[in-house]
PDB file of C-alpha atoms in Angstrom:
ATOM      1  CA  MET I1165      -0.271   0.086  -0.025  1.00 68.00           C
ATOM      2  CA  THR I1166       1.392   3.416  -0.813  1.00 85.00           C
ATOM      3  CA  THR I1167       2.067   6.002   1.960  1.00 92.00           C
ATOM      4  CA  THR I1168       0.439   9.105   1.842  1.00 95.00           C
ATOM      5  CA  VAL I1169       2.379  12.015   3.220  1.00 97.00           C
ATOM      6  CA  ALA I1170       1.081  15.320   4.132  1.00 96.00           C
ATOM      7  CA  VAL I1171       3.471  18.684   3.978  1.00 96.00           C
ATOM      8  CA  VAL I1172       1.639  20.753   5.997  1.00 95.00           C
ATOM      9  CA  ASP I1173       1.483  24.156   3.587  1.00 93.00           C
ATOM     10  CA  TYR I1174       0.247  27.804   6.066  1.00 88.00           C
ATOM     11  CA  GLY I1175       2.297  29.867   3.550  1.00 83.00           C
ATOM     12  CA  MET I1176       5.316  29.743   5.882  1.00 76.00           C
ATOM     13  CA  GLY I1177       7.404  26.875   5.128  1.00 69.00           C
ATOM     14  CA  ASN I1178      10.240  25.751   2.498  1.00 72.00           C
ATOM     15  CA  LEU I1179       7.685  23.443   1.108  1.00 83.00           C
ATOM     16  CA  ARG I1180       9.355  22.859  -2.176  1.00 85.00           C
ATOM     17  CA  SER I1181      12.672  21.769  -0.907  1.00 91.00           C
ATOM     18  CA  VAL I1182      10.814  19.512   1.852  1.00 93.00           C
ATOM     19  CA  ALA I1183       8.849  17.945  -0.823  1.00 92.00           C
ATOM     20  CA  LYS I1184      11.703  17.459  -3.309  1.00 94.00           C
ATOM     21  CA  ALA I1185      13.846  15.818  -0.580  1.00 95.00           C
ATOM     22  CA  ILE I1186      10.847  13.331   0.853  1.00 95.00           C
ATOM     23  CA  GLU I1187      10.351  12.644  -3.090  1.00 94.00           C
ATOM     24  CA  HIS I1188      13.862  11.724  -3.482  1.00 93.00           C
ATOM     25  CA  VAL I1189      14.104   9.359  -0.345  1.00 95.00           C
ATOM     26  CA  MET I1190      10.568   7.902  -0.858  1.00 93.00           C
ATOM     27  CA  PRO I1191       9.689   8.030  -4.937  1.00 93.00           C
ATOM     28  CA  THR I1192       6.822   5.524  -4.292  1.00 93.00           C
ATOM     29  CA  ALA I1193       5.035   7.819  -1.844  1.00 94.00           C
ATOM     30  CA  THR I1194       1.952   9.750  -2.413  1.00 95.00           C
ATOM     31  CA  LEU I1195       3.066  13.313  -1.396  1.00 94.00           C
ATOM     32  CA  LEU I1196       0.530  15.870  -0.659  1.00 94.00           C
ATOM     33  CA  VAL I1197       1.736  19.569  -0.354  1.00 94.00           C
ATOM     34  CA  THR I1198      -1.730  20.968   1.479  1.00 94.00           C
ATOM     35  CA  SER I1199      -3.261  23.685   3.160  1.00 94.00           C
ATOM     36  CA  ASP I1200      -6.491  21.075   3.278  1.00 95.00           C
ATOM     37  CA  PRO I1201      -7.259  20.283   7.193  1.00 96.00           C
ATOM     38  CA  VAL I1202      -8.923  16.906   5.566  1.00 96.00           C
ATOM     39  CA  ASP I1203      -5.610  15.918   3.640  1.00 96.00           C
ATOM     40  CA  VAL I1204      -3.954  16.453   7.217  1.00 96.00           C
ATOM     41  CA  ALA I1205      -6.292  13.866   9.009  1.00 96.00           C
ATOM     42  CA  LYS I1206      -6.409  11.109   6.032  1.00 96.00           C
ATOM     43  CA  ALA I1207      -2.451  11.009   5.367  1.00 97.00           C
ATOM     44  CA  ASP I1208      -0.532   8.039   7.182  1.00 97.00           C
ATOM     45  CA  ARG I1209       2.278  10.833   8.094  1.00 98.00           C
ATOM     46  CA  VAL I1210       2.743  14.367   8.749  1.00 98.00           C
ATOM     47  CA  VAL I1211       5.334  16.869   8.249  1.00 97.00           C
ATOM     48  CA  VAL I1212       5.125  20.247   9.245  1.00 96.00           C
ATOM     49  CA  PRO I1213       8.199  22.756   8.110  1.00 94.00           C
ATOM     50  CA  GLY I1214       8.140  26.223   8.655  1.00 83.00           C
ATOM     51  CA  GLN I1215      10.099  29.485   8.057  1.00 83.00           C
ATOM     52  CA  GLY I1216       9.888  33.148   9.389  1.00 83.00           C
ATOM     53  CA  ALA I1217       8.285  34.623  12.444  1.00 87.00           C
ATOM     54  CA  MET I1218       6.613  32.618  15.429  1.00 91.00           C
ATOM     55  CA  PRO I1219       3.372  34.814  15.224  1.00 91.00           C
ATOM     56  CA  ASP I1220       3.178  34.757  11.682  1.00 91.00           C
ATOM     57  CA  CYS I1221       3.220  30.953  11.504  1.00 89.00           C
ATOM     58  CA  MET I1222       0.587  30.465  14.173  1.00 92.00           C
ATOM     59  CA  ARG I1223      -1.598  32.860  12.547  1.00 93.00           C
ATOM     60  CA  GLU I1224      -1.860  31.449   9.256  1.00 91.00           C
ATOM     61  CA  LEU I1225      -1.981  28.120  10.819  1.00 92.00           C
ATOM     62  CA  GLU I1226      -5.275  29.246  12.538  1.00 92.00           C
ATOM     63  CA  ALA I1227      -6.450  31.247   9.517  1.00 93.00           C
ATOM     64  CA  ARG I1228      -6.201  28.002   7.355  1.00 92.00           C
ATOM     65  CA  GLY I1229      -8.020  26.020  10.038  1.00 93.00           C
ATOM     66  CA  LEU I1230      -4.889  23.763  10.027  1.00 95.00           C
ATOM     67  CA  ARG I1231      -4.457  23.995  13.762  1.00 95.00           C
ATOM     68  CA  ALA I1232      -7.060  21.220  15.302  1.00 96.00           C
ATOM     69  CA  ALA I1233      -5.616  18.936  11.856  1.00 96.00           C
ATOM     70  CA  VAL I1234      -2.323  19.338  13.200  1.00 96.00           C
ATOM     71  CA  ILE I1235      -2.579  19.037  16.895  1.00 97.00           C
ATOM     72  CA  ARG I1236      -4.450  15.754  16.268  1.00 96.00           C
ATOM     73  CA  ALA I1237      -2.164  14.317  14.186  1.00 97.00           C
ATOM     74  CA  ALA I1238       0.422  14.768  16.651  1.00 96.00           C
ATOM     75  CA  THR I1239      -1.657  12.613  18.795  1.00 94.00           C
ATOM     76  CA  GLU I1240      -1.784   9.687  16.624  1.00 94.00           C
ATOM     77  CA  LYS I1241       0.325   9.328  13.270  1.00 97.00           C
ATOM     78  CA  PRO I1242       4.190   9.903  12.378  1.00 98.00           C
ATOM     79  CA  TRP I1243       5.174  13.541  12.681  1.00 98.00           C
ATOM     80  CA  LEU I1244       7.840  15.590  11.455  1.00 98.00           C
ATOM     81  CA  GLY I1245       8.638  19.149  12.861  1.00 97.00           C
ATOM     82  CA  ILE I1246      11.234  21.244  11.037  1.00 97.00           C
ATOM     83  CA  CYS I1247      12.402  24.618  12.267  1.00 96.00           C
ATOM     84  CA  ILE I1248       8.793  26.449  13.353  1.00 95.00           C
ATOM     85  CA  GLY I1249       7.376  23.253  13.190  1.00 95.00           C
ATOM     86  CA  LEU I1250       9.743  22.209  16.224  1.00 97.00           C
ATOM     87  CA  GLN I1251       9.161  25.547  18.160  1.00 97.00           C
ATOM     88  CA  MET I1252       5.390  25.429  17.606  1.00 96.00           C
ATOM     89  CA  LEU I1253       4.833  22.216  19.495  1.00 97.00           C
ATOM     90  CA  PHE I1254       5.645  24.253  22.538  1.00 98.00           C
ATOM     91  CA  ASP I1255       3.428  26.580  25.074  1.00 98.00           C
ATOM     92  CA  TYR I1256       4.763  29.956  24.576  1.00 96.00           C
ATOM     93  CA  SER I1257       7.284  31.583  22.368  1.00 97.00           C
ATOM     94  CA  GLU I1258       9.166  35.095  23.477  1.00 96.00           C
ATOM     95  CA  GLU I1259       8.824  35.844  19.447  1.00 94.00           C
ATOM     96  CA  GLY I1260       5.737  38.050  19.291  1.00 93.00           C
ATOM     97  CA  ASP I1261       4.971  37.011  22.880  1.00 94.00           C
ATOM     98  CA  VAL I1262       2.944  34.156  21.274  1.00 95.00           C
ATOM     99  CA  ALA I1263       1.354  30.618  22.475  1.00 96.00           C
ATOM    100  CA  GLY I1264       1.999  27.493  20.643  1.00 96.00           C
ATOM    101  CA  LEU I1265      -0.188  24.424  20.359  1.00 97.00           C
ATOM    102  CA  GLY I1266       0.919  23.444  23.601  1.00 97.00           C
ATOM    103  CA  ILE I1267       1.555  19.906  22.724  1.00 97.00           C
ATOM    104  CA  CYS I1268       4.972  19.590  24.609  1.00 98.00           C
ATOM    105  CA  ALA I1269       5.518  21.474  27.549  1.00 98.00           C
ATOM    106  CA  GLY I1270       7.771  24.350  27.711  1.00 98.00           C
ATOM    107  CA  ARG I1271       8.762  27.825  25.786  1.00 98.00           C
ATOM    108  CA  VAL I1272      10.792  29.198  22.997  1.00 98.00           C
ATOM    109  CA  VAL I1273      13.672  31.645  23.884  1.00 98.00           C
ATOM    110  CA  ARG I1274      15.777  33.877  21.857  1.00 97.00           C
ATOM    111  CA  PHE I1275      19.563  33.243  22.296  1.00 97.00           C
ATOM    112  CA  PRO I1276      21.123  35.101  25.023  1.00 95.00           C
ATOM    113  CA  HIS I1277      23.143  38.323  23.791  1.00 90.00           C
ATOM    114  CA  GLU I1278      25.686  38.284  26.315  1.00 90.00           C
ATOM    115  CA  GLN I1279      26.568  34.449  26.098  1.00 91.00           C
ATOM    116  CA  MET I1280      26.820  34.586  21.971  1.00 90.00           C
ATOM    117  CA  ALA I1281      30.684  34.086  22.414  1.00 91.00           C
ATOM    118  CA  LEU I1282      33.378  31.591  21.590  1.00 87.00           C
ATOM    119  CA  PRO I1283      35.873  30.345  24.501  1.00 86.00           C
ATOM    120  CA  ASP I1284      38.282  32.743  23.169  1.00 89.00           C
ATOM    121  CA  GLY I1285      35.890  35.442  23.127  1.00 86.00           C
ATOM    122  CA  THR I1286      34.856  35.961  19.434  1.00 90.00           C
ATOM    123  CA  ARG I1287      31.467  37.125  19.271  1.00 93.00           C
ATOM    124  CA  LEU I1288      28.623  34.641  17.646  1.00 95.00           C
ATOM    125  CA  LYS I1289      25.893  36.426  15.062  1.00 94.00           C
ATOM    126  CA  VAL I1290      22.612  35.643  15.537  1.00 95.00           C
ATOM    127  CA  PRO I1291      20.562  34.281  13.887  1.00 96.00           C
ATOM    128  CA  HIS I1292      22.639  31.041  14.246  1.00 97.00           C
ATOM    129  CA  MET I1293      23.187  30.098  10.516  1.00 96.00           C
ATOM    130  CA  GLY I1294      25.308  27.424   9.043  1.00 97.00           C
ATOM    131  CA  TRP I1295      26.447  24.160   9.794  1.00 98.00           C
ATOM    132  CA  ASN I1296      26.512  22.594  13.010  1.00 98.00           C
ATOM    133  CA  GLU I1297      26.609  19.215  14.903  1.00 98.00           C
ATOM    134  CA  VAL I1298      24.174  17.462  16.706  1.00 98.00           C
ATOM    135  CA  GLN I1299      24.816  15.640  19.787  1.00 98.00           C
ATOM    136  CA  GLN I1300      22.225  12.588  19.985  1.00 98.00           C
ATOM    137  CA  GLN I1301      21.036  12.404  23.442  1.00 97.00           C
ATOM    138  CA  ARG I1302      20.020   8.512  23.304  1.00 96.00           C
ATOM    139  CA  LEU I1303      19.113   6.186  20.265  1.00 97.00           C
ATOM    140  CA  HIS I1304      16.148   6.485  18.195  1.00 98.00           C
ATOM    141  CA  PRO I1305      15.108   4.901  14.777  1.00 98.00           C
ATOM    142  CA  LEU I1306      15.423   8.481  13.214  1.00 98.00           C
ATOM    143  CA  TRP I1307      19.068   8.640  14.701  1.00 98.00           C
ATOM    144  CA  ASN I1308      19.592   5.036  12.797  1.00 98.00           C
ATOM    145  CA  GLY I1309      22.424   5.379  10.285  1.00 98.00           C
ATOM    146  CA  ILE I1310      23.632   8.780  11.559  1.00 98.00           C
ATOM    147  CA  ALA I1311      26.908   9.351  13.093  1.00 98.00           C
ATOM    148  CA  ASP I1312      26.907  10.956  16.847  1.00 98.00           C
ATOM    149  CA  GLY I1313      27.949  14.402  16.265  1.00 98.00           C
ATOM    150  CA  ALA I1314      26.898  14.736  12.614  1.00 98.00           C
ATOM    151  CA  ARG I1315      26.502  18.027  10.865  1.00 98.00           C
ATOM    152  CA  PHE I1316      23.109  19.680  10.024  1.00 98.00           C
ATOM    153  CA  TYR I1317      21.932  22.950   8.758  1.00 98.00           C
ATOM    154  CA  PHE I1318      20.591  25.762  11.077  1.00 97.00           C
ATOM    155  CA  VAL I1319      18.884  29.060  10.406  1.00 96.00           C
ATOM    156  CA  HIS I1320      17.243  30.529  13.867  1.00 96.00           C
ATOM    157  CA  SER I1321      17.465  33.133  16.441  1.00 96.00           C
ATOM    158  CA  TYR I1322      15.203  31.023  18.582  1.00 97.00           C
ATOM    159  CA  TYR I1323      15.305  27.666  20.506  1.00 98.00           C
ATOM    160  CA  VAL I1324      13.047  25.613  22.587  1.00 98.00           C
ATOM    161  CA  VAL I1325      13.590  24.945  26.331  1.00 98.00           C
ATOM    162  CA  PRO I1326      11.138  21.962  27.232  1.00 98.00           C
ATOM    163  CA  ASP I1327       9.895  21.480  30.612  1.00 97.00           C
ATOM    164  CA  ASP I1328      11.187  17.904  30.381  1.00 95.00           C
ATOM    165  CA  PHE I1329      14.575  17.692  29.086  1.00 93.00           C
ATOM    166  CA  GLY I1330      13.570  14.040  28.776  1.00 96.00           C
ATOM    167  CA  ILE I1331      12.065  14.801  25.280  1.00 98.00           C
ATOM    168  CA  THR I1332      15.407  15.988  24.351  1.00 98.00           C
ATOM    169  CA  ILE I1333      17.195  13.757  21.442  1.00 98.00           C
ATOM    170  CA  GLY I1334      19.434  16.021  20.100  1.00 98.00           C
ATOM    171  CA  GLN I1335      21.693  19.121  21.392  1.00 98.00           C
ATOM    172  CA  THR I1336      23.679  21.440  19.434  1.00 98.00           C
ATOM    173  CA  ARG I1337      26.171  24.122  21.492  1.00 96.00           C
ATOM    174  CA  TYR I1338      26.011  27.737  19.490  1.00 96.00           C
ATOM    175  CA  GLY I1339      27.546  29.979  22.628  1.00 95.00           C
ATOM    176  CA  ILE I1340      25.223  27.726  24.799  1.00 96.00           C
ATOM    177  CA  PRO I1341      23.898  24.132  24.265  1.00 97.00           C
ATOM    178  CA  PHE I1342      20.662  23.950  23.327  1.00 98.00           C
ATOM    179  CA  THR I1343      17.753  21.677  22.463  1.00 98.00           C
ATOM    180  CA  SER I1344      18.150  21.063  18.446  1.00 98.00           C
ATOM    181  CA  ALA I1345      15.430  18.355  18.389  1.00 98.00           C
ATOM    182  CA  VAL I1346      13.082  16.336  20.361  1.00 98.00           C
ATOM    183  CA  ALA I1347      11.120  12.888  20.299  1.00 98.00           C
ATOM    184  CA  ARG I1348       8.269  11.623  22.034  1.00 97.00           C
ATOM    185  CA  ASP I1349       5.896   8.711  20.861  1.00 97.00           C
ATOM    186  CA  ASN I1350       5.132   9.370  17.609  1.00 98.00           C
ATOM    187  CA  ILE I1351       6.633  12.829  17.403  1.00 98.00           C
ATOM    188  CA  PHE I1352      10.192  13.516  16.404  1.00 98.00           C
ATOM    189  CA  ALA I1353      10.840  17.635  15.738  1.00 98.00           C
ATOM    190  CA  VAL I1354      14.525  19.380  14.708  1.00 98.00           C
ATOM    191  CA  GLN I1355      15.378  22.911  14.717  1.00 98.00           C
ATOM    192  CA  PHE I1356      17.657  22.239  11.700  1.00 98.00           C
ATOM    193  CA  HIS I1357      16.823  21.476   8.026  1.00 97.00           C
ATOM    194  CA  PRO I1358      17.184  18.220   7.212  1.00 97.00           C
ATOM    195  CA  GLU I1359      16.264  19.192   3.515  1.00 96.00           C
ATOM    196  CA  LYS I1360      19.474  21.239   3.091  1.00 95.00           C
ATOM    197  CA  SER I1361      21.551  19.152   5.205  1.00 97.00           C
ATOM    198  CA  ALA I1362      22.813  16.601   2.669  1.00 96.00           C
ATOM    199  CA  GLN I1363      23.408  12.880   3.381  1.00 97.00           C
ATOM    200  CA  ALA I1364      22.525  13.005   7.111  1.00 98.00           C
ATOM    201  CA  GLY I1365      19.481  14.999   6.106  1.00 98.00           C
ATOM    202  CA  LEU I1366      18.288  12.596   3.716  1.00 97.00           C
ATOM    203  CA  ARG I1367      18.867   9.813   5.749  1.00 98.00           C
ATOM    204  CA  LEU I1368      16.620  11.254   8.680  1.00 98.00           C
ATOM    205  CA  LEU I1369      13.958  11.686   6.160  1.00 98.00           C
ATOM    206  CA  THR I1370      14.727   8.040   4.839  1.00 97.00           C
ATOM    207  CA  ASN I1371      14.191   6.951   8.591  1.00 98.00           C
ATOM    208  CA  PHE I1372      10.994   9.028   9.085  1.00 98.00           C
ATOM    209  CA  MET I1373       9.500   7.797   6.024  1.00 97.00           C
ATOM    210  CA  ASN I1374      10.250   4.065   7.572  1.00 96.00           C
ATOM    211  CA  TRP I1375       9.177   4.535  11.114  1.00 97.00           C
ATOM    212  CA  LYS I1376       6.536   2.490  13.057  1.00 95.00           C
ATOM    213  CA  PRO I1377       6.408   4.582  16.529  1.00 93.00           C
TER     214      PRO I1377
END
């Protein structure tokens, strides 16, 4: 049976790159880039990408009637969040003082200016942009075949702070250590962009498409 994947389109994601990457790793899948909540409900797997500002993302998700469908999908089927798709899982974001979906307890905060420096004192720029290592915090099927410390591509100024650090599955250092991936039940979400992360990113997407949580 063909797997149906819904890539949620709420007007804020790098949808073409994400869709092309999924098509590359799983050409037999039926891929729907969709803003229709019915498609999200019917899909076997759901991917929630996102770029831009959190307030805009949450407003557009609501305006398209996708909020309830995305929350429900996060309770019942393999669900992959990318960038803002990770951040929106949490209760609250400092960016725009906006509420998230509240699926995971915690908040989204900006990199602290005073701590954005290397040990030698060199200042680090915000946003955090470029390749960086992800330290795997425990085994998970989506890490299969990906070396601990593999490099992924990041573009962000805010990061998640879970109330329960037990859901942190990946950690990265940029001035400070921060949660760069979380996992709980059927949810896996990452701050980096697997669709822009060469072989490691494609392997993560392959693992997601074969994941049976």
